[in-house]
PDB file of C-alpha atoms in Angstrom:
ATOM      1  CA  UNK A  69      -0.163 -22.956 -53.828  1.00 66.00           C
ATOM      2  CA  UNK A  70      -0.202 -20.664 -50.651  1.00 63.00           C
ATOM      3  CA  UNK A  71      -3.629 -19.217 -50.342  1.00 90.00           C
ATOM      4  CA  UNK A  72      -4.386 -16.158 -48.275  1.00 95.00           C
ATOM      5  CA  UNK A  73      -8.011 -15.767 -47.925  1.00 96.00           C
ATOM      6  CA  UNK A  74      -9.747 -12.151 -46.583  1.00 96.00           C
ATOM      7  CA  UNK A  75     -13.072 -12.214 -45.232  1.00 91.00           C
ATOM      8  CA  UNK A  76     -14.392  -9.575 -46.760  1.00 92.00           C
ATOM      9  CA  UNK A  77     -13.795  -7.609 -50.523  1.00 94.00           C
ATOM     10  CA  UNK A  78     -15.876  -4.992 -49.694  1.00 96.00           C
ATOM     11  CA  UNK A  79     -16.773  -3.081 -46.620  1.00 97.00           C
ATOM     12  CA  UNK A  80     -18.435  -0.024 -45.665  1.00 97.00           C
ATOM     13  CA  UNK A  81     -18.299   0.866 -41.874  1.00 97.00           C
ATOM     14  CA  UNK A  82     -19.635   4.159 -39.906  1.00 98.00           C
ATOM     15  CA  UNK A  83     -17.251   6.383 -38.362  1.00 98.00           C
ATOM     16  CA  UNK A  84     -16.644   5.329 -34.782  1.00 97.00           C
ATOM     17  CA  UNK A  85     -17.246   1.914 -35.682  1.00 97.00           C
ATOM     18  CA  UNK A  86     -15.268  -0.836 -34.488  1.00 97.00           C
ATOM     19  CA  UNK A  87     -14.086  -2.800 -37.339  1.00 97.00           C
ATOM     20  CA  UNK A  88     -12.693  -6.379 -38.219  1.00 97.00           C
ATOM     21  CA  UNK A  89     -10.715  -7.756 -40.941  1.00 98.00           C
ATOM     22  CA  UNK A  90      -9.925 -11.143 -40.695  1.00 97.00           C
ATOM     23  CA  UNK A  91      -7.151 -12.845 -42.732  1.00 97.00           C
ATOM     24  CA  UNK A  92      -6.675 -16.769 -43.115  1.00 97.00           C
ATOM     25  CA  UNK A  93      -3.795 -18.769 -44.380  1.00 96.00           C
ATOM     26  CA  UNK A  94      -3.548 -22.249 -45.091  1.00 94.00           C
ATOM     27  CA  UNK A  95       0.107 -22.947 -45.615  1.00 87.00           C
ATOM     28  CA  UNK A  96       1.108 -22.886 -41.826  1.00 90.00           C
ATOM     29  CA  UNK A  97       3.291 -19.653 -42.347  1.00 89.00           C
ATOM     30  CA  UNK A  98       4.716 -18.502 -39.629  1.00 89.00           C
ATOM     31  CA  UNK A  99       4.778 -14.516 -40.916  1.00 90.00           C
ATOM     32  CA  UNK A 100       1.958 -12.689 -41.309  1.00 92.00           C
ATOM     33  CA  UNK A 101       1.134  -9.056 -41.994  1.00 93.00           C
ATOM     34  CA  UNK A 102      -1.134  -6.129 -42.331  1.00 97.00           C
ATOM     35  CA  UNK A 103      -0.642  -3.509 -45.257  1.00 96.00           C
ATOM     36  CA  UNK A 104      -2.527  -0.574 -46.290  1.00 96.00           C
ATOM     37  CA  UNK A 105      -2.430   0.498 -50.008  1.00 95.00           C
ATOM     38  CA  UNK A 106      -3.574   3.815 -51.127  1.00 93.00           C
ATOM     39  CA  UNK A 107      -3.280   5.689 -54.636  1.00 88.00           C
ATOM     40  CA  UNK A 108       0.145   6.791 -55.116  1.00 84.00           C
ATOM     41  CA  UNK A 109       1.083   6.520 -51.616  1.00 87.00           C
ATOM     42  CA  UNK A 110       2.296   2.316 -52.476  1.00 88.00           C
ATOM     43  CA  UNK A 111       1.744  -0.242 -49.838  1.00 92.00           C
ATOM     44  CA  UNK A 112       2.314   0.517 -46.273  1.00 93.00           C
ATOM     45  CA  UNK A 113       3.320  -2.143 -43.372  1.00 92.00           C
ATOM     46  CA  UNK A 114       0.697  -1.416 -40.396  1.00 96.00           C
ATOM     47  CA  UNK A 115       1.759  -4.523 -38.321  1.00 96.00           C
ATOM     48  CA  UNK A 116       2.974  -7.847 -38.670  1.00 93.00           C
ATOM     49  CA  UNK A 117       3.668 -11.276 -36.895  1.00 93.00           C
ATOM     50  CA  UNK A 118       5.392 -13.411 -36.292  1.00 89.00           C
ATOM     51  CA  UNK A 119       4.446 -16.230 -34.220  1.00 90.00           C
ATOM     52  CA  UNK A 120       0.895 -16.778 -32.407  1.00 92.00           C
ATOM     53  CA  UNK A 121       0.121 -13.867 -30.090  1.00 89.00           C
ATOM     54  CA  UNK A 122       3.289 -12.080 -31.074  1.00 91.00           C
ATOM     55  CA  UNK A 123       2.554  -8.676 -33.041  1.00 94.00           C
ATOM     56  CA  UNK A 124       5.136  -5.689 -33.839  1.00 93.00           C
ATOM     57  CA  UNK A 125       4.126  -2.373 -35.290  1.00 94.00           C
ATOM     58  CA  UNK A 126       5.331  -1.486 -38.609  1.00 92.00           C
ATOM     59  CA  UNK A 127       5.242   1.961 -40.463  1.00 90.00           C
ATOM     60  CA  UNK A 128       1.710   3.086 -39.793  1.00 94.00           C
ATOM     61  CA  UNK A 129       0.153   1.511 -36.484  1.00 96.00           C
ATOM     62  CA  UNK A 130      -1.813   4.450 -35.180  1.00 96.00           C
ATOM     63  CA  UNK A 131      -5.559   3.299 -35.061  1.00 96.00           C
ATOM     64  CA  UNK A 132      -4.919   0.242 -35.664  1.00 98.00           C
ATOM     65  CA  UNK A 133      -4.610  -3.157 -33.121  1.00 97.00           C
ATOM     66  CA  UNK A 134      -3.927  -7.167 -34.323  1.00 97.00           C
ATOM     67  CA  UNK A 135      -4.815 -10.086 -32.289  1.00 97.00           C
ATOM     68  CA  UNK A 136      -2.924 -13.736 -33.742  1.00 97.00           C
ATOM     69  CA  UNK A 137      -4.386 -16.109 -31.536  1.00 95.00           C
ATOM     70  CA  UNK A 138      -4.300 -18.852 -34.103  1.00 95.00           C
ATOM     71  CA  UNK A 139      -1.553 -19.423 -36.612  1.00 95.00           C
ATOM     72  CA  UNK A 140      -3.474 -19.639 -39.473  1.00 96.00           C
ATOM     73  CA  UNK A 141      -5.210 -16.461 -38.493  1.00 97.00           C
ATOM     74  CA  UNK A 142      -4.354 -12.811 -38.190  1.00 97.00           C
ATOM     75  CA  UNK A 143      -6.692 -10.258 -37.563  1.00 97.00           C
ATOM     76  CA  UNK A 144      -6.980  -6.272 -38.050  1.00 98.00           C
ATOM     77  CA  UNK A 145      -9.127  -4.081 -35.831  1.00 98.00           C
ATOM     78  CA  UNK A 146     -10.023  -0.676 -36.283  1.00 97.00           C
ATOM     79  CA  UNK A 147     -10.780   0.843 -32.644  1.00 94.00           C
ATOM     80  CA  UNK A 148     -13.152   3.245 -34.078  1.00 97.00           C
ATOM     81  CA  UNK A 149     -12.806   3.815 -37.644  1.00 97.00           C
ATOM     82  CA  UNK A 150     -12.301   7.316 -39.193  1.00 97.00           C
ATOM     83  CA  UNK A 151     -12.683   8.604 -42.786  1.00 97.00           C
ATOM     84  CA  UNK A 152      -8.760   8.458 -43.404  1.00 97.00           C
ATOM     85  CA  UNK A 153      -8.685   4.382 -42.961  1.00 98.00           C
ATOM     86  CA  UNK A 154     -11.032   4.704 -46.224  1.00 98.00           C
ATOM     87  CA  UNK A 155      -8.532   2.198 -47.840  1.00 97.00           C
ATOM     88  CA  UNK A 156      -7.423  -0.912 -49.289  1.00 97.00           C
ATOM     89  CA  UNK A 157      -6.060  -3.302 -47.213  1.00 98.00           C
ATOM     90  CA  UNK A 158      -3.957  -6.534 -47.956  1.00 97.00           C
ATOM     91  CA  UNK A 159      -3.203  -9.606 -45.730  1.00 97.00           C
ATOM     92  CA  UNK A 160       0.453 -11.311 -46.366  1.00 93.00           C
ATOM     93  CA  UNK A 161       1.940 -14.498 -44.834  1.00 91.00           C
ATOM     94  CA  UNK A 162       5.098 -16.028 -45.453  1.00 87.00           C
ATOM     95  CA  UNK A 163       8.032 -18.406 -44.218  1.00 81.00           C
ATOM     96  CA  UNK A 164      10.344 -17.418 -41.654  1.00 72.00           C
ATOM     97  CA  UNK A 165      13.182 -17.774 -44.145  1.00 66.00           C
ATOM     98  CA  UNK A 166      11.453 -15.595 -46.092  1.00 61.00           C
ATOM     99  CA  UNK A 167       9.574 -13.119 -44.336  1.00 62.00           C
ATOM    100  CA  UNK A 168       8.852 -10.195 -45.904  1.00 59.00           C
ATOM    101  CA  UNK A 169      10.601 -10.616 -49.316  1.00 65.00           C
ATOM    102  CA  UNK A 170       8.389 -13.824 -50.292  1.00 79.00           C
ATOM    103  CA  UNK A 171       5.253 -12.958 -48.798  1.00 84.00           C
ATOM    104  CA  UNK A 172       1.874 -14.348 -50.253  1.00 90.00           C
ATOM    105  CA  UNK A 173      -0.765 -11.687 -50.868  1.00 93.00           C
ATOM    106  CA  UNK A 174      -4.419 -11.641 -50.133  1.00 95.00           C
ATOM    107  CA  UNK A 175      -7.145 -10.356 -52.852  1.00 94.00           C
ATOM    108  CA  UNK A 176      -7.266  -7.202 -50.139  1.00 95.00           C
ATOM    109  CA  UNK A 177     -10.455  -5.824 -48.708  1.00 97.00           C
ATOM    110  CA  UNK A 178     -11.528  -2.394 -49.388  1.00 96.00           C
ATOM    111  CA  UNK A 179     -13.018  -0.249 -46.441  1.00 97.00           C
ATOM    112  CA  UNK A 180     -15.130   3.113 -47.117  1.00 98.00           C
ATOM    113  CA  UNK A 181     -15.451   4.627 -43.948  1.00 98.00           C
ATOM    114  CA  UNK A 182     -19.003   7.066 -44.239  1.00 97.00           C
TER     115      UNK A 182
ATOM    116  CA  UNK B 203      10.448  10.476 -45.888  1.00 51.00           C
ATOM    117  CA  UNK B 204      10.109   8.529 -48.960  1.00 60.00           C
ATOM    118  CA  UNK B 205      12.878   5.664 -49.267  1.00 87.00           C
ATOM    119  CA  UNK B 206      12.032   4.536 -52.440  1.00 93.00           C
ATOM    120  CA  UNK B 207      11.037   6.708 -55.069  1.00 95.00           C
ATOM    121  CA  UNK B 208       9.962   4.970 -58.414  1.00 96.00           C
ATOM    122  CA  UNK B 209       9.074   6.433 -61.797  1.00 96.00           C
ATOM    123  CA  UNK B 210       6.966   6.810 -63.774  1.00 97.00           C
ATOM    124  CA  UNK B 211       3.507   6.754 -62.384  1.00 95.00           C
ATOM    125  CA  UNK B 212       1.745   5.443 -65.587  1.00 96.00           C
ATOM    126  CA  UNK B 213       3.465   3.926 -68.516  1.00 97.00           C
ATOM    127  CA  UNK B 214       1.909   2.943 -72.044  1.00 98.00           C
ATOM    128  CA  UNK B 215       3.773   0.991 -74.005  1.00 98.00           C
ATOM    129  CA  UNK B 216       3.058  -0.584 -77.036  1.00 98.00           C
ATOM    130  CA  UNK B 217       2.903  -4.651 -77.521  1.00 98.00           C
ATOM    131  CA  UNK B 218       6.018  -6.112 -78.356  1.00 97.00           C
ATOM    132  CA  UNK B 219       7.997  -2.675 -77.145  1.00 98.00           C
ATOM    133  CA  UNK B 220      10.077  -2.323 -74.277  1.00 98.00           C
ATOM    134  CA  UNK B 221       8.646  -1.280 -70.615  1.00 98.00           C
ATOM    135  CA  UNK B 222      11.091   0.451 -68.182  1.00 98.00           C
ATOM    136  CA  UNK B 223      10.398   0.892 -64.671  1.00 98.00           C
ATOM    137  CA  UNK B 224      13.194   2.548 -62.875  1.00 98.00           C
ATOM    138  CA  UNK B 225      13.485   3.111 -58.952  1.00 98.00           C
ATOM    139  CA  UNK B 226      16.155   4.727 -56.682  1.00 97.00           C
ATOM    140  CA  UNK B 227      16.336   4.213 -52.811  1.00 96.00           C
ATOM    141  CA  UNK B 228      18.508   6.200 -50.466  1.00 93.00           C
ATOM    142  CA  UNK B 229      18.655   3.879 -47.475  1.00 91.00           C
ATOM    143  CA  UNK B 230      22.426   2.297 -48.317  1.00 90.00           C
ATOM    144  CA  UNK B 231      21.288  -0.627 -45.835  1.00 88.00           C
ATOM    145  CA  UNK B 232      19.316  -2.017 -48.041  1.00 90.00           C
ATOM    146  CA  UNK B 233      20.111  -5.058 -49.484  1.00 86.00           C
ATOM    147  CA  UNK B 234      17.778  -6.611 -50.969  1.00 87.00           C
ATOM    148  CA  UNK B 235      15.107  -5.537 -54.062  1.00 91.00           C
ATOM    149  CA  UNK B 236      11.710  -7.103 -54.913  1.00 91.00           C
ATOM    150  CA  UNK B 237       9.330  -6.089 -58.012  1.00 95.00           C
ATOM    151  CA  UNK B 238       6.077  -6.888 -57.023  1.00 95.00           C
ATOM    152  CA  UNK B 239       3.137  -7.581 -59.847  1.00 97.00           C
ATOM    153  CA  UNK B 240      -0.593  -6.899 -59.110  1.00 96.00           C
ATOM    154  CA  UNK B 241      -3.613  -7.070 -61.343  1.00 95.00           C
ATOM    155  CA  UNK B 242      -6.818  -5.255 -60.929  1.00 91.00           C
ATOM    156  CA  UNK B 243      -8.570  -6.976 -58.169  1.00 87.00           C
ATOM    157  CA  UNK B 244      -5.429  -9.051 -56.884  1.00 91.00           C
ATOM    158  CA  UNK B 245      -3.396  -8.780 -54.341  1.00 93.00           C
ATOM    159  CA  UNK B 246       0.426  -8.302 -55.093  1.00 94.00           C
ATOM    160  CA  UNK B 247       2.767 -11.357 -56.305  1.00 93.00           C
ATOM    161  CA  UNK B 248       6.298 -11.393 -55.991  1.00 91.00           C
ATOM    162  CA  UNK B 249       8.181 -11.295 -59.537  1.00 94.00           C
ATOM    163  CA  UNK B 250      11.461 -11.173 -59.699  1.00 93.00           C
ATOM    164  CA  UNK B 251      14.249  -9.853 -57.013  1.00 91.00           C
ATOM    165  CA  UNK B 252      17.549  -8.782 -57.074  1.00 91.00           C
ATOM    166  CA  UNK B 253      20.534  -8.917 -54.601  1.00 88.00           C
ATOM    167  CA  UNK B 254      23.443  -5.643 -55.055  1.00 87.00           C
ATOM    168  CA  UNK B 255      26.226  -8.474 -55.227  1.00 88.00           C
ATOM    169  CA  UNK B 256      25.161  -8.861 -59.299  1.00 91.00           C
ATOM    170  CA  UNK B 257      24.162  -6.079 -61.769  1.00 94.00           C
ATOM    171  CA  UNK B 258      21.638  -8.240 -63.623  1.00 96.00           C
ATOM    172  CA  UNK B 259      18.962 -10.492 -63.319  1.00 95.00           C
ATOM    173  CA  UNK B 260      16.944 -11.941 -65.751  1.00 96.00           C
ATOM    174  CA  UNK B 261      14.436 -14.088 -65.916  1.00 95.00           C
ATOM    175  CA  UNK B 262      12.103 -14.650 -69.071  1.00 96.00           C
ATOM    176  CA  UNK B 263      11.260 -11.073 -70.254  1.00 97.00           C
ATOM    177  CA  UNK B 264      11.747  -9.736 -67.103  1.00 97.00           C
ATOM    178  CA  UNK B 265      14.641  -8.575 -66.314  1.00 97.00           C
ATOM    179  CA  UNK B 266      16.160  -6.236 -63.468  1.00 96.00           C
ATOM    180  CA  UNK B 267      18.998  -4.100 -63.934  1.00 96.00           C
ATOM    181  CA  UNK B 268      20.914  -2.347 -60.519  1.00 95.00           C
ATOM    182  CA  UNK B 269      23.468   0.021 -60.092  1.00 94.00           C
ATOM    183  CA  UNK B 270      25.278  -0.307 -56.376  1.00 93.00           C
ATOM    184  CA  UNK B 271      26.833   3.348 -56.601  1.00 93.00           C
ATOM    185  CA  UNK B 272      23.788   5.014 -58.196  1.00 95.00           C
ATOM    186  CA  UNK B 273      21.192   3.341 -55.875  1.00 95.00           C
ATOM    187  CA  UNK B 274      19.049   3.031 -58.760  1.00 96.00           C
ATOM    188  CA  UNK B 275      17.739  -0.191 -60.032  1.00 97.00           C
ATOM    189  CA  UNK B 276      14.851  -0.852 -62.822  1.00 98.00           C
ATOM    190  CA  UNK B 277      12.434  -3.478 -63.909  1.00 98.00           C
ATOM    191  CA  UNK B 278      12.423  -4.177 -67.840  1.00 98.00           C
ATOM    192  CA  UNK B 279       9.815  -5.683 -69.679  1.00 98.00           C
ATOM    193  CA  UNK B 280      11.031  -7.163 -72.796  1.00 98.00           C
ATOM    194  CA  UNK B 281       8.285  -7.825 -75.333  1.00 98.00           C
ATOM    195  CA  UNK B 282       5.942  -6.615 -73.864  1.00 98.00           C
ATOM    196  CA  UNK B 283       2.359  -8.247 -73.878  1.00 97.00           C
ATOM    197  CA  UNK B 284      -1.441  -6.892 -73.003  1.00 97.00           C
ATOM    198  CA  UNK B 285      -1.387  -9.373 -70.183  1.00 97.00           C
ATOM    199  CA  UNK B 286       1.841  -7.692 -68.536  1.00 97.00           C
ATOM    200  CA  UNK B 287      -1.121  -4.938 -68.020  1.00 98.00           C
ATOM    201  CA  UNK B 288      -0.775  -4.798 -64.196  1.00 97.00           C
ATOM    202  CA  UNK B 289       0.760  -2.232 -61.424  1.00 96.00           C
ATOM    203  CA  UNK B 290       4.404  -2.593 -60.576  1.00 97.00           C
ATOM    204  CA  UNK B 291       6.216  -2.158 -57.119  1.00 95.00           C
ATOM    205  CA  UNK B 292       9.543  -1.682 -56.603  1.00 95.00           C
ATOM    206  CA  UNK B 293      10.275  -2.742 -53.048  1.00 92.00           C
ATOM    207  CA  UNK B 294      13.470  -2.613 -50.779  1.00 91.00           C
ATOM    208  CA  UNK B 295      14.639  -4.088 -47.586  1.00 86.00           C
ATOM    209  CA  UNK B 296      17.725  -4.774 -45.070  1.00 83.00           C
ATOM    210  CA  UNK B 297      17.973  -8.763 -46.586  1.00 64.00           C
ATOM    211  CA  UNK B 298      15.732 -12.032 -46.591  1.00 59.00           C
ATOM    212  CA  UNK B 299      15.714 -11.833 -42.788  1.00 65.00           C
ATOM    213  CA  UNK B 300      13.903  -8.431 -42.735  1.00 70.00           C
ATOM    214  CA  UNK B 301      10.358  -8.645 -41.659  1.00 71.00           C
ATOM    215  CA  UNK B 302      10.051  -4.824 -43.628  1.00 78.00           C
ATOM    216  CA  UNK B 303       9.405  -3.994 -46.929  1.00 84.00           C
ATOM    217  CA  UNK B 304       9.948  -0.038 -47.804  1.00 88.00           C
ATOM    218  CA  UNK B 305       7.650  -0.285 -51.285  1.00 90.00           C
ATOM    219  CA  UNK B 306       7.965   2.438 -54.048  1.00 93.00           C
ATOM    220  CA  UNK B 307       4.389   4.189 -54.956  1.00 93.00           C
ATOM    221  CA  UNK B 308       4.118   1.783 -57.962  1.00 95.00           C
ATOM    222  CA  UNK B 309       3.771   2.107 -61.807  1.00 97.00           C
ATOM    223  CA  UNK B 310       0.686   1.528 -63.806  1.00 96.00           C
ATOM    224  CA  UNK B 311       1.550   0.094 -66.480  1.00 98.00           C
ATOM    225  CA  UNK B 312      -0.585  -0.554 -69.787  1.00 98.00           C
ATOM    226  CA  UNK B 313       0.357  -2.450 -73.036  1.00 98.00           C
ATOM    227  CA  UNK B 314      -1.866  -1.808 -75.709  1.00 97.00           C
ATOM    228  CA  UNK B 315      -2.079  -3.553 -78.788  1.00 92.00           C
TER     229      UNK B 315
END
């Protein structure tokens, strides 16, 4: 089974802090991605990739960066966290037949910004 | 602009009853419809999907229902057991090859005994 692994469950960061959340998978998917899921709002694409040190935006970059200098790895980074990135936030990978349609979740990570 | 819009927000439904999920998407360029399963404390799983070329799908108690000309489609839960307990996403995009996925605001549903 594909297994997407998050570094973290829980966080709680400062406002202005610089933040990391580091996603692994271990099926040598070529696809990963960033989501943001918030009460009634569903999940939200921030970025995805799709090859090593290749990154596109998707619906919600602002205040948000990705670095993918490993395959297996894809990383999110909050510049300087606010209050409004108080959220939970889910790590995908998947095949390039596949991309977004069969994507493997992580367990998600959920940030409090204070 | 919401591109998905699913309904309802919460749903309790009784064991062995019938859970309906129903979504509607504006976007005619999509062509391509996941349901997405998450438990508390998980992250999503991919459940069952449905292309607009058939008006069914159905696998086990699950089974997906779409209507081309209404751009509606729905998730039904046949049977329904305490473990289907999770949140549901409807989700939409322009085919396999699209690396976006427009997700609908999801359904909590619960299944008590």
């Amino acid at each position: 089974d594909v297994k997407v692994t998050q570094s973290s469950r829980y966080l709680v960061k400062r406002t202005g802090e610089k933040v990391f959340l580091e996603c692994v998978q271990d099926m040598d998917h070529e696809n990963m991605f960033w989501y943001r899921q918030d009460p009634g709002l569903g999940l939200r694409l921030i970025y995805f990739s799709y090859d090593v040190k290749m990154k596109e935006k998707g619906d919600i970059p602002e205040g948000y960066s990705v670095s993918r200098e490993k395959k297996e790895r894809f990383s999110l980074i909050l510049e300087s966290a606010s209050t409004n990135q108080t959220s939970m936030y889910l790590c995908a990978s998947s095949l390039p037949t596949n991309r977004a349609t069969k994507a493997f979740f992580g367990q998600g990570t959920r940030l409090t910004v204070v | 602009q919401q591109q998905v819009k699913q309904s309802p927000q919460s749903l309790i439904v009784q064991k062995g009853g019938i859970s309906i999920i129903n979504c509607a998407y504006e976007n005619t360029a999509f062509d391509y419809f996941p349901w997405y399963q998450q438990f508390p404390g998980k992250g999503p799983a991919l459940l069952i999907a449905i292309r607009p070329d058939v008006s069914e799908k159905k696998e086990g108690r699950f089974t997906i229902s779409f209507n081309k000309s209404a751009k509606q489609f729905s998730l039904h839960i046949m049977d329904s057991q305490p473990g289907d307990s999770a949140t549901y996403f409807c989700a939409a995009s322009t085919g396999a090859g699209s690396y976006q996925l427009t997700f609908g605001k999801g359904t909590k549903l619960s299944v008590i005994p």
